[in-house]
PDB file of C-alpha atoms in Angstrom:
ATOM      1  CA  MET T 195     -46.604 116.538  92.527  1.00  0.00           C
ATOM      2  CA  SER T 196     -46.532 120.233  92.947  1.00  0.00           C
ATOM      3  CA  GLU T 197     -43.685 121.949  94.687  1.00  0.00           C
ATOM      4  CA  LYS T 198     -44.453 124.190  97.610  1.00  0.00           C
ATOM      5  CA  VAL T 199     -42.899 127.571  97.200  1.00  0.00           C
ATOM      6  CA  PRO T 200     -42.516 129.616 100.392  1.00  0.00           C
ATOM      7  CA  GLN T 201     -44.568 132.767 100.264  1.00  0.00           C
ATOM      8  CA  GLU T 202     -42.644 135.936 101.014  1.00  0.00           C
ATOM      9  CA  ASP T 203     -45.646 137.918 102.259  1.00  0.00           C
ATOM     10  CA  SER T 204     -46.520 135.440 104.990  1.00  0.00           C
ATOM     11  CA  ARG T 205     -47.782 137.058 108.195  1.00  0.00           C
ATOM     12  CA  ALA T 206     -46.394 134.332 110.465  1.00  0.00           C
ATOM     13  CA  SER T 207     -42.999 135.712 111.412  1.00  0.00           C
ATOM     14  CA  PHE T 208     -42.234 132.780 113.711  1.00  0.00           C
ATOM     15  CA  ALA T 209     -42.109 130.395 110.734  1.00  0.00           C
ATOM     16  CA  LYS T 210     -39.466 132.389 108.866  1.00  0.00           C
ATOM     17  CA  ARG T 211     -36.550 130.255 107.789  1.00  0.00           C
ATOM     18  CA  ILE T 212     -33.134 131.544 108.785  1.00  0.00           C
ATOM     19  CA  ASP T 213     -29.835 130.464 107.296  1.00  0.00           C
ATOM     20  CA  PRO T 214     -27.259 130.880 110.083  1.00  0.00           C
ATOM     21  CA  LYS T 215     -24.414 130.866 107.561  1.00  0.00           C
ATOM     22  CA  LYS T 216     -25.746 133.950 105.783  1.00  0.00           C
ATOM     23  CA  GLU T 217     -27.360 135.811 108.667  1.00  0.00           C
ATOM     24  CA  PRO T 218     -25.874 135.905 112.164  1.00  0.00           C
ATOM     25  CA  LEU T 219     -28.240 134.729 114.888  1.00  0.00           C
ATOM     26  CA  THR T 220     -29.216 136.978 117.750  1.00  0.00           C
ATOM     27  CA  PRO T 221     -28.693 135.739 121.316  1.00  0.00           C
ATOM     28  CA  GLU T 222     -32.475 135.373 121.688  1.00  0.00           C
ATOM     29  CA  GLN T 223     -32.632 133.126 118.624  1.00  0.00           C
ATOM     30  CA  VAL T 224     -29.741 131.002 119.884  1.00  0.00           C
ATOM     31  CA  ALA T 225     -31.390 130.649 123.300  1.00  0.00           C
ATOM     32  CA  PHE T 226     -34.694 129.710 121.664  1.00  0.00           C
ATOM     33  CA  ILE T 227     -33.029 127.096 119.457  1.00  0.00           C
ATOM     34  CA  ARG T 228     -31.232 125.580 122.454  1.00  0.00           C
ATOM     35  CA  ARG T 229     -34.445 125.501 124.503  1.00  0.00           C
ATOM     36  CA  VAL T 230     -36.390 123.792 121.693  1.00  0.00           C
ATOM     37  CA  GLU T 231     -33.582 121.279 121.101  1.00  0.00           C
ATOM     38  CA  LEU T 232     -33.476 120.497 124.826  1.00  0.00           C
ATOM     39  CA  GLU T 233     -37.244 119.914 124.911  1.00  0.00           C
ATOM     40  CA  GLN T 234     -37.022 117.619 121.881  1.00  0.00           C
ATOM     41  CA  TRP T 235     -34.106 115.737 123.463  1.00  0.00           C
ATOM     42  CA  LYS T 236     -36.064 115.226 126.707  1.00  0.00           C
ATOM     43  CA  LYS T 237     -39.096 113.971 124.782  1.00  0.00           C
ATOM     44  CA  ASN T 238     -37.012 111.499 122.784  1.00  0.00           C
ATOM     45  CA  CYS T 239     -35.074 110.473 125.892  1.00  0.00           C
ATOM     46  CA  GLN T 240     -38.266 109.381 127.643  1.00  0.00           C
ATOM     47  CA  LYS T 241     -39.238 107.211 124.667  1.00  0.00           C
ATOM     48  CA  LEU T 242     -35.773 105.668 124.504  1.00  0.00           C
ATOM     49  CA  ARG T 243     -35.695 105.053 128.257  1.00  0.00           C
ATOM     50  CA  GLY T 244     -38.912 103.030 128.039  1.00  0.00           C
ATOM     51  CA  ARG T 245     -37.597 101.035 125.098  1.00  0.00           C
ATOM     52  CA  ASN T 246     -34.277 100.425 126.830  1.00  0.00           C
ATOM     53  CA  ILE T 247     -36.000  99.201 130.007  1.00  0.00           C
ATOM     54  CA  PHE T 248     -38.195  96.847 127.984  1.00  0.00           C
ATOM     55  CA  THR T 249     -35.197  95.537 126.037  1.00  0.00           C
ATOM     56  CA  GLY T 250     -33.178  95.037 129.226  1.00  0.00           C
ATOM     57  CA  LEU T 251     -36.001  93.143 130.903  1.00  0.00           C
ATOM     58  CA  ALA T 252     -36.494  90.976 127.823  1.00  0.00           C
ATOM     59  CA  ILE T 253     -32.796  90.104 127.596  1.00  0.00           C
ATOM     60  CA  GLY T 254     -32.622  89.483 131.363  1.00  0.00           C
ATOM     61  CA  GLY T 255     -35.664  87.204 131.194  1.00  0.00           C
ATOM     62  CA  LEU T 256     -34.121  85.274 128.323  1.00  0.00           C
ATOM     63  CA  VAL T 257     -30.840  84.840 130.214  1.00  0.00           C
ATOM     64  CA  LEU T 258     -32.618  83.690 133.375  1.00  0.00           C
ATOM     65  CA  GLY T 259     -34.741  81.293 131.333  1.00  0.00           C
ATOM     66  CA  ILE T 260     -31.697  79.718 129.694  1.00  0.00           C
ATOM     67  CA  TYR T 261     -29.910  79.540 133.051  1.00  0.00           C
ATOM     68  CA  GLY T 262     -32.907  77.902 134.746  1.00  0.00           C
ATOM     69  CA  TYR T 263     -33.448  75.450 131.899  1.00  0.00           C
ATOM     70  CA  THR T 264     -29.777  74.468 132.017  1.00  0.00           C
ATOM     71  CA  PHE T 265     -29.972  73.663 135.730  1.00  0.00           C
ATOM     72  CA  TYR T 266     -33.252  71.806 135.229  1.00  0.00           C
ATOM     73  CA  SER T 267     -31.919  69.660 132.382  1.00  0.00           C
ATOM     74  CA  VAL T 268     -28.616  68.897 134.123  1.00  0.00           C
ATOM     75  CA  SER T 269     -30.421  67.823 137.301  1.00  0.00           C
ATOM     76  CA  GLN T 270     -32.388  65.248 135.278  1.00  0.00           C
ATOM     77  CA  GLU T 271     -29.358  63.697 133.638  1.00  0.00           C
ATOM     78  CA  LYS T 272     -28.397  60.323 135.089  1.00  0.00           C
ATOM     79  CA  PHE T 273     -25.336  59.491 133.002  1.00  0.00           C
ATOM     80  CA  LEU T 274     -22.879  60.616 135.703  1.00  0.00           C
ATOM     81  CA  ASP T 275     -24.583  58.351 138.226  1.00  0.00           C
ATOM     82  CA  GLU T 276     -24.301  55.443 135.789  1.00  0.00           C
ATOM     83  CA  LEU T 277     -20.603  56.164 135.236  1.00  0.00           C
ATOM     84  CA  GLU T 278     -19.968  56.235 138.976  1.00  0.00           C
ATOM     85  CA  GLU T 279     -21.765  52.888 139.411  1.00  0.00           C
ATOM     86  CA  GLU T 280     -19.666  51.356 136.620  1.00  0.00           C
ATOM     87  CA  ALA T 281     -16.501  52.707 138.246  1.00  0.00           C
ATOM     88  CA  LYS T 282     -17.505  51.140 141.612  1.00  0.00           C
ATOM     89  CA  VAL T 283     -18.130  47.787 139.951  1.00  0.00           C
ATOM     90  CA  ALA T 284     -14.779  47.995 138.154  1.00  0.00           C
ATOM     91  CA  ARG T 285     -13.003  48.755 141.466  1.00  0.00           C
ATOM     92  CA  MET T 286     -14.716  45.842 143.167  1.00  0.00           C
ATOM     93  CA  ARG T 287     -13.676  43.402 140.414  1.00  0.00           C
ATOM     94  CA  ALA T 288     -10.104  44.653 140.269  1.00  0.00           C
ATOM     95  CA  PRO T 289      -7.583  42.560 142.219  1.00  0.00           C
ATOM     96  CA  LYS T 290      -6.670  43.927 145.630  1.00  0.00           C
ATOM     97  CA  THR T 291      -3.070  45.011 146.024  1.00  0.00           C
ATOM     98  CA  SER T 292      -1.231  46.748 148.788  1.00  0.00           C
ATOM     99  CA  ALA T 293      -1.374  50.017 146.815  1.00  0.00           C
ATOM    100  CA  ASN T 294      -5.180  50.029 146.816  1.00  0.00           C
TER     101      ASN T 294
END
């Protein structure tokens, strides 16, 4: 692969690379950098907001699904009813005392 060497006689002054450690930035350059960074942040924020909403809805749907399934499966279980019937039968067969 060939390396790209920046050309010094380029006519595009807006593409000039600046090293802020070597050259101090002018207030216009600082304002421009802040404005561009803010625009990039807003653009990325909109993408992230959409992803976060989708993720939140997916997690919420999963939680509601598990919650609903739990109620559905517990309502179909009959083992507690069987235990209560066995307890009634055991009470009926037990001898009657004054404490009962």
